[in-house]
Short mmCIF file of C-alpha atoms in Angstrom, two decimals:
data_model
loop_
_atom_site.label_atom_id
_atom_site.label_comp_id
_atom_site.label_asym_id
_atom_site.label_seq_id
_atom_site.Cartn_x
_atom_site.Cartn_y
_atom_site.Cartn_z
CA MET O 229 -1.34 -53.49 6.38
CA ASN O 230 -3.39 -51.35 8.76
CA LYS O 231 -0.31 -50.62 10.87
CA LEU O 232 1.54 -49.55 7.73
CA LEU O 233 -1.30 -47.22 6.77
CA ILE O 234 -1.37 -45.77 10.29
CA LYS O 235 2.40 -45.21 10.29
CA THR O 236 2.21 -43.65 6.83
CA GLY O 237 -0.64 -41.38 7.95
CA VAL O 238 1.30 -40.26 11.02
CA ALA O 239 4.37 -39.58 8.93
CA LEU O 240 2.38 -37.51 6.42
CA THR O 241 0.73 -35.56 9.24
CA MET O 242 4.11 -34.77 10.81
CA LEU O 243 5.48 -33.75 7.42
CA ALA O 244 2.50 -31.46 6.85
CA MET O 245 2.95 -29.90 10.30
CA LEU O 246 6.64 -29.36 9.60
CA PHE O 247 5.78 -27.69 6.29
CA VAL O 248 3.29 -25.36 7.97
CA MET O 249 5.78 -24.44 10.69
CA THR O 250 8.52 -23.84 8.13
CA SER O 251 6.20 -21.70 6.00
CA ALA O 252 5.03 -19.67 8.99
CA GLU O 253 8.62 -19.00 10.06
CA ARG O 254 9.81 -18.01 6.59
CA ARG O 255 11.06 -14.45 6.34
CA PHE O 256 10.86 -12.43 3.16
CA THR O 257 10.60 -8.87 1.90
CA ILE O 258 7.86 -7.16 -0.07
CA TYR O 259 9.44 -4.40 -2.14
CA MET O 260 7.18 -1.61 -3.36
CA ILE O 261 7.81 0.72 -6.28
CA GLY O 262 5.48 3.52 -7.27
CA ASP O 263 4.58 7.17 -6.71
CA SER O 264 3.56 9.41 -3.80
CA THR O 265 0.19 7.73 -3.26
CA MET O 266 2.25 4.75 -2.05
CA ALA O 267 5.37 6.46 -0.69
CA ASN O 268 6.63 6.96 2.87
CA LYS O 269 6.08 10.48 4.24
CA ASP O 270 7.77 12.74 6.78
CA ILE O 271 5.53 12.41 9.85
CA LYS O 272 6.82 15.75 11.19
CA LYS O 273 5.03 17.54 8.36
CA GLY O 274 1.51 16.44 9.19
CA GLN O 275 -1.10 13.79 8.47
CA GLU O 276 -0.06 12.73 4.97
CA ARG O 277 0.73 9.04 4.47
CA GLY O 278 1.20 6.76 1.48
CA TRP O 279 -0.79 3.52 1.53
CA GLY O 280 2.47 1.59 1.23
CA MET O 281 3.63 3.23 4.44
CA ALA O 282 0.66 1.67 6.23
CA LEU O 283 1.11 -1.81 4.75
CA GLN O 284 3.60 -3.10 7.35
CA GLY O 285 0.86 -3.02 9.99
CA PHE O 286 -1.11 -5.66 8.09
CA PHE O 287 1.62 -8.31 8.11
CA SER O 288 3.23 -10.42 10.81
CA ASP O 289 6.82 -9.55 11.64
CA ASN O 290 8.03 -12.40 9.43
CA VAL O 291 7.43 -9.98 6.59
CA ILE O 292 9.44 -6.83 5.92
CA VAL O 293 7.74 -4.20 3.76
CA ASP O 294 10.49 -2.22 2.02
CA ASN O 295 8.68 0.74 0.50
CA ARG O 296 10.82 2.35 -2.24
CA ALA O 297 8.01 4.41 -3.82
CA LEU O 298 8.84 8.09 -4.30
CA ASN O 299 6.91 11.32 -4.71
CA GLY O 300 6.42 12.52 -8.27
CA ARG O 301 7.96 9.52 -10.00
CA SER O 302 6.65 7.76 -13.07
CA SER O 303 7.71 4.34 -14.30
CA ARG O 304 10.16 6.17 -16.58
CA SER O 305 11.75 8.56 -14.06
CA PHE O 306 11.98 5.80 -11.45
CA ILE O 307 14.22 3.92 -13.87
CA ILE O 308 16.33 6.69 -15.35
CA GLU O 309 17.06 8.27 -11.96
CA GLY O 310 18.58 4.99 -10.77
CA HIS O 311 15.99 4.07 -8.14
CA TRP O 312 15.00 0.85 -9.89
CA GLN O 313 18.57 -0.42 -10.04
CA LYS O 314 18.84 -0.18 -6.23
CA VAL O 315 15.65 -2.20 -5.81
CA TYR O 316 16.81 -4.79 -8.33
CA ASP O 317 20.13 -5.19 -6.53
CA ALA O 318 18.41 -5.65 -3.16
CA MET O 319 15.78 -8.24 -4.14
CA MET O 320 16.35 -11.87 -3.21
CA PRO O 321 14.67 -15.14 -4.27
CA GLY O 322 11.38 -15.60 -2.43
CA ASP O 323 10.70 -11.87 -2.17
CA TYR O 324 7.79 -9.97 -3.74
CA LEU O 325 7.65 -6.81 -5.85
CA VAL O 326 4.55 -4.59 -5.89
CA ILE O 327 4.47 -2.36 -8.99
CA GLN O 328 2.10 0.62 -9.13
CA PHE O 329 2.59 3.57 -11.47
CA GLY O 330 0.35 5.78 -13.60
CA HIS O 331 -0.29 9.05 -11.75
CA ASN O 332 2.84 10.67 -13.17
CA ASP O 333 3.27 8.68 -16.37
CA GLU O 334 0.42 10.72 -17.84
CA LYS O 335 2.30 13.95 -17.09
CA GLY O 336 5.32 15.69 -18.51
CA LYS O 337 4.58 15.27 -22.22
CA ILE O 338 5.28 18.93 -22.91
CA GLU O 339 7.90 19.38 -20.20
CA LYS O 340 11.39 20.41 -21.23
CA ASN O 341 13.79 17.48 -20.76
CA ASN O 342 10.83 15.22 -20.02
CA LYS O 343 11.74 12.41 -17.63
CA ARG O 344 8.26 11.24 -16.67
CA HIS O 345 5.85 10.83 -19.55
CA THR O 346 5.12 7.41 -21.04
CA GLU O 347 2.49 6.25 -23.54
CA PRO O 348 0.00 3.52 -22.60
CA GLY O 349 0.21 0.67 -25.07
CA LEU O 350 3.83 1.58 -25.79
CA THR O 351 6.49 2.82 -23.32
CA PHE O 352 4.28 2.44 -20.24
CA ASP O 353 3.74 -1.22 -21.12
CA ASP O 354 7.45 -1.67 -21.84
CA ASN O 355 8.42 -0.44 -18.38
CA TYR O 356 5.94 -2.74 -16.63
CA ARG O 357 7.21 -5.70 -18.66
CA MET O 358 10.78 -4.85 -17.76
CA PHE O 359 9.97 -4.71 -14.02
CA ILE O 360 8.19 -8.07 -14.23
CA ARG O 361 10.92 -9.87 -16.19
CA ALA O 362 13.66 -8.51 -13.95
CA ALA O 363 11.83 -9.67 -10.82
CA GLN O 364 11.24 -13.12 -12.26
CA GLU O 365 14.92 -13.42 -13.21
CA LYS O 366 15.78 -13.03 -9.52
CA GLY O 367 13.15 -15.50 -8.29
CA VAL O 368 10.91 -12.67 -7.06
CA THR O 369 7.12 -12.70 -7.45
CA PRO O 370 5.79 -9.53 -9.12
CA ILE O 371 2.37 -8.21 -8.09
CA VAL O 372 1.08 -5.76 -10.68
CA MET O 373 -1.30 -2.97 -9.69
CA ASN O 374 -2.85 -0.07 -11.53
CA ALA O 375 -3.10 3.43 -10.06
CA VAL O 376 -5.37 4.24 -7.14
CA VAL O 377 -8.10 6.76 -7.93
CA ARG O 378 -8.08 10.50 -7.43
CA ARG O 379 -11.07 11.81 -5.50
CA ASN O 380 -12.67 13.56 -8.45
CA PHE O 381 -16.39 14.27 -8.49
CA TYR O 382 -16.02 17.05 -11.08
CA ARG O 383 -16.15 16.54 -14.85
CA GLN O 384 -13.44 19.07 -15.64
CA SER O 385 -10.68 18.02 -13.27
CA ASP O 386 -7.55 20.15 -12.99
CA LEU O 387 -4.50 17.99 -13.66
CA SER O 388 -2.06 20.88 -13.94
CA VAL O 389 -0.82 20.60 -10.37
CA ASP O 390 2.51 18.84 -10.01
CA ASP O 391 3.12 15.78 -7.84
CA GLU O 392 -0.30 14.25 -8.45
CA SER O 393 -2.46 16.68 -6.46
CA LEU O 394 -5.91 17.17 -7.90
CA ARG O 395 -7.08 20.68 -7.07
CA GLY O 396 -10.76 20.46 -6.27
CA ALA O 397 -10.93 23.74 -4.40
CA LYS O 398 -10.40 27.24 -5.72
CA GLY O 399 -9.07 29.70 -3.15
CA ASN O 400 -11.95 29.71 -0.69
CA GLY O 401 -11.97 25.96 -0.09
CA THR O 402 -15.25 25.40 -1.95
CA GLU O 403 -15.11 22.25 -4.04
CA LYS O 404 -16.24 22.02 -7.61
CA ILE O 405 -18.62 19.05 -7.72
CA ASN O 406 -21.16 18.12 -10.37
CA SER O 407 -21.33 14.34 -9.99
CA ASP O 408 -22.35 11.99 -7.19
CA THR O 409 -20.06 9.23 -8.46
CA LEU O 410 -16.31 9.27 -8.96
CA ILE O 411 -15.05 10.35 -12.38
CA ASP O 412 -11.91 8.70 -13.79
CA THR O 413 -8.84 10.83 -14.48
CA HIS O 414 -6.43 8.11 -15.64
CA GLY O 415 -7.84 6.81 -18.93
CA GLN O 416 -5.72 4.09 -20.53
CA TYR O 417 -3.10 4.29 -17.80
CA ILE O 418 -5.24 2.03 -15.60
CA VAL O 419 -5.73 -0.45 -18.45
CA THR O 420 -2.08 -1.11 -19.29
CA PRO O 421 -1.15 -2.90 -16.01
CA ALA O 422 -4.09 -5.31 -16.42
CA ASN O 423 -3.16 -6.08 -20.02
CA VAL O 424 0.51 -6.65 -19.23
CA ALA O 425 -0.25 -8.82 -16.20
CA LYS O 426 -2.64 -10.96 -18.23
CA MET O 427 -0.17 -11.33 -21.07
CA MET O 428 2.68 -12.28 -18.75
CA ARG O 429 0.49 -14.40 -16.44
CA VAL O 430 1.48 -12.70 -13.22
CA PRO O 431 -0.63 -11.69 -10.17
CA TYR O 432 -2.72 -8.57 -10.75
CA VAL O 433 -4.65 -6.33 -8.33
CA ASP O 434 -7.17 -3.83 -9.70
CA ALA O 435 -6.31 -1.12 -7.17
CA ASN O 436 -8.21 1.45 -9.17
CA LYS O 437 -11.51 -0.43 -8.85
CA ILE O 438 -10.91 -1.24 -5.18
CA THR O 439 -10.28 2.41 -4.29
CA LYS O 440 -13.08 3.61 -6.56
CA ASP O 441 -15.52 1.35 -4.71
CA LEU O 442 -14.19 2.67 -1.39
CA GLU O 443 -14.61 6.33 -2.38
CA ASN O 444 -18.04 5.84 -3.93
CA GLY O 445 -19.16 3.87 -0.89
CA LEU O 446 -18.22 6.76 1.39
CA GLY O 447 -19.78 9.32 -0.94
CA VAL O 448 -18.80 12.87 -1.85
CA GLU O 449 -18.54 14.06 1.76
CA GLY O 450 -17.42 10.87 3.48
CA SER O 451 -14.53 10.32 1.07
CA ARG O 452 -12.99 13.68 2.00
CA LYS O 453 -11.50 12.19 5.17
CA LEU O 454 -9.46 9.75 3.09
CA HIS O 455 -7.50 12.64 1.58
CA MET O 456 -5.43 15.61 2.63
CA ILE O 457 -8.20 17.99 1.56
CA SER O 458 -9.74 17.21 4.96
CA ALA O 459 -6.55 17.60 6.98
CA VAL O 460 -5.67 21.26 6.40
CA LYS O 461 -7.63 24.51 6.33
CA ASN O 462 -9.05 25.17 2.85
CA GLY O 463 -7.50 21.87 1.76
CA LYS O 464 -7.17 21.21 -1.96
CA ASP O 465 -5.44 17.85 -2.20
CA ASN O 466 -7.81 15.11 -3.39
CA THR O 467 -5.06 12.65 -4.26
CA HIS O 468 -2.81 12.04 -1.26
CA TYR O 469 -3.98 10.11 1.77
CA THR O 470 -4.40 10.98 5.43
CA VAL O 471 -3.47 8.49 8.16
CA TYR O 472 -7.03 7.23 8.02
CA GLY O 473 -7.08 7.04 4.22
CA ALA O 474 -3.77 5.21 3.92
CA HIS O 475 -4.93 2.54 6.37
CA GLU O 476 -8.31 2.11 4.75
CA VAL O 477 -6.65 1.59 1.38
CA ALA O 478 -3.87 -0.66 2.70
CA SER O 479 -6.38 -2.87 4.55
CA ARG O 480 -8.19 -3.56 1.27
CA LEU O 481 -5.14 -3.92 -0.95
CA VAL O 482 -3.40 -6.35 1.41
CA ASP O 483 -6.41 -8.69 1.18
CA ALA O 484 -6.37 -8.35 -2.61
CA MET O 485 -2.66 -9.22 -2.63
CA ALA O 486 -3.38 -12.35 -0.59
CA ASP O 487 -6.19 -13.29 -2.96
CA VAL O 488 -3.88 -13.29 -5.99
CA CYS O 489 -0.96 -14.76 -4.00
CA PRO O 490 -2.64 -17.18 -1.55
CA GLU O 491 0.70 -18.08 0.02
CA LEU O 492 0.65 -14.61 1.64
CA LYS O 493 -2.56 -15.27 3.57
CA PRO O 494 -0.90 -16.86 6.65
CA TYR O 495 1.04 -13.63 7.14
CA VAL O 496 -1.82 -11.12 6.81
CA ARG O 497 -3.13 -9.54 10.00
CA HIS O 498 -6.07 -7.24 10.78
CA TYR O 499 -6.04 -5.55 14.18
CA ASP O 500 -8.21 -2.83 15.72
CA TYR O 501 -5.33 -0.36 16.06
CA ILE O 502 -1.75 -0.22 14.83
CA VAL O 503 0.98 1.66 16.69
CA SER O 504 4.28 2.78 15.20
CA ALA O 505 6.69 5.42 16.46
CA THR O 506 7.84 5.95 12.86
CA GLY O 507 4.37 6.66 11.47
CA HIS O 508 3.44 3.31 9.95
CA GLY O 509 0.39 2.89 12.20
CA ASN O 510 -2.86 4.58 13.16
CA TYR O 511 -1.17 5.98 16.26
CA LEU O 512 2.31 7.19 17.16
CA SER O 513 2.05 6.14 20.81
CA LEU O 514 0.70 3.10 22.60
CA GLN O 515 -1.20 5.16 25.16
CA GLU O 516 -3.06 7.03 22.40
CA ALA O 517 -4.27 3.73 20.98
CA VAL O 518 -5.42 2.56 24.40
CA ASP O 519 -7.24 5.86 24.96
CA ALA O 520 -9.06 5.41 21.65
CA ALA O 521 -10.29 1.92 22.53
CA THR O 522 -13.92 1.44 23.53
CA LYS O 523 -14.70 0.21 27.01
CA ASN O 524 -16.29 -3.24 27.41
CA LYS O 525 -15.05 -4.29 23.98
CA GLN O 526 -12.08 -6.56 23.37
CA THR O 527 -9.50 -4.52 21.47
CA GLU O 528 -6.34 -5.80 19.80
CA ILE O 529 -3.47 -3.36 19.40
CA TYR O 530 -0.57 -4.28 17.14
CA VAL O 531 2.67 -2.46 17.98
CA ILE O 532 5.17 -2.45 15.12
CA ASP O 533 8.13 -0.44 16.39
CA GLY O 534 9.29 1.99 19.04
CA GLU O 535 9.90 2.28 22.77
CA PHE O 536 6.86 3.01 24.93
CA HIS O 537 5.98 3.28 28.61
CA ARG O 538 3.58 0.65 29.83
CA PRO O 539 0.12 2.13 29.13
CA GLN O 540 -2.65 2.77 31.61
CA LEU O 541 -5.38 0.37 30.48
CA GLN O 542 -8.18 2.21 32.32
CA GLY O 543 -10.03 -1.06 32.93
CA LYS O 544 -10.36 -1.67 29.18
CA LYS O 545 -10.12 -5.11 27.58
CA ILE O 546 -6.86 -4.65 25.71
CA LYS O 547 -4.67 -7.27 24.06
CA ILE O 548 -1.28 -5.95 22.98
CA ILE O 549 0.61 -7.79 20.24
CA LYS O 550 4.12 -6.53 19.61
CA THR O 551 6.92 -7.29 17.19
CA CYS O 552 10.55 -7.89 18.05
CA TYR O 553 11.22 -4.21 17.23
CA VAL O 554 9.22 -2.96 20.23
CA LYS O 555 10.33 -2.23 23.78
CA ILE O 556 7.80 -1.53 26.53
CA ILE O 557 9.29 -0.03 29.69
CA PRO O 558 7.66 0.37 33.16
#
């Protein structure tokens, strides 16, 4: 009897180990649909990054982040322009779909030939439900998010600027500020995703609260460096993220994704620096990351993609972790 129990225990242990190994080696794609706060950016044009662009650096290379978010799109225009159909066709069973709209759904109501505006509680909800059902039909797990915040510390925010930019400065670069805590600009558009996710019993991440807590924690001045207002002379953009801002947001949202989808946790990574020649990291070159590291402190550098010369470590305690998409030459 004891021998049988021992053999059974060994068999179960081996089965569990096999399951863990199989899970760890599983490859899948996380598709992302949304607006310019999430979208990939042209790194030749400066510091602007979408948080979805930074997300790849927080996953092992088992996971492919396919960021389909686009500047200026709402849940409506993303569909009618044909972008959603391409995502739907590409998704495979076992993949994930991150859905985050709202910044542009509130716009365009009075535009001629409106392609963007939706109504919370009505068409905005309908679009979210459609995305969720379509993903589930293909065996894909939807992760619903609401919009990230705008950096607005002024009670009369200017929403007239196209492509989601909140103009906090007027000509001379002086901000209009009359509050020491962030003031919401989205209204019911941040409520709809939560309601739909609850109704349809799918994973939900309150990205608005997470980014609000981040901005408030940094304060009026500290939060500037998250946004493009800090990256250009007389900057006015309080919506779009810098390299720093995109990574700060992605690092928080990836943990929130793993909280609502625990099966993602084995794939999540947090390193000191992330290097990507295509702009998905903190640094574009490996040597820059090494130069930024502090002496006498163990530093882990995750290299996502690109071809780099072997860096000069300068006596620093550096551990380099690289994906299969990286080549380091002498």
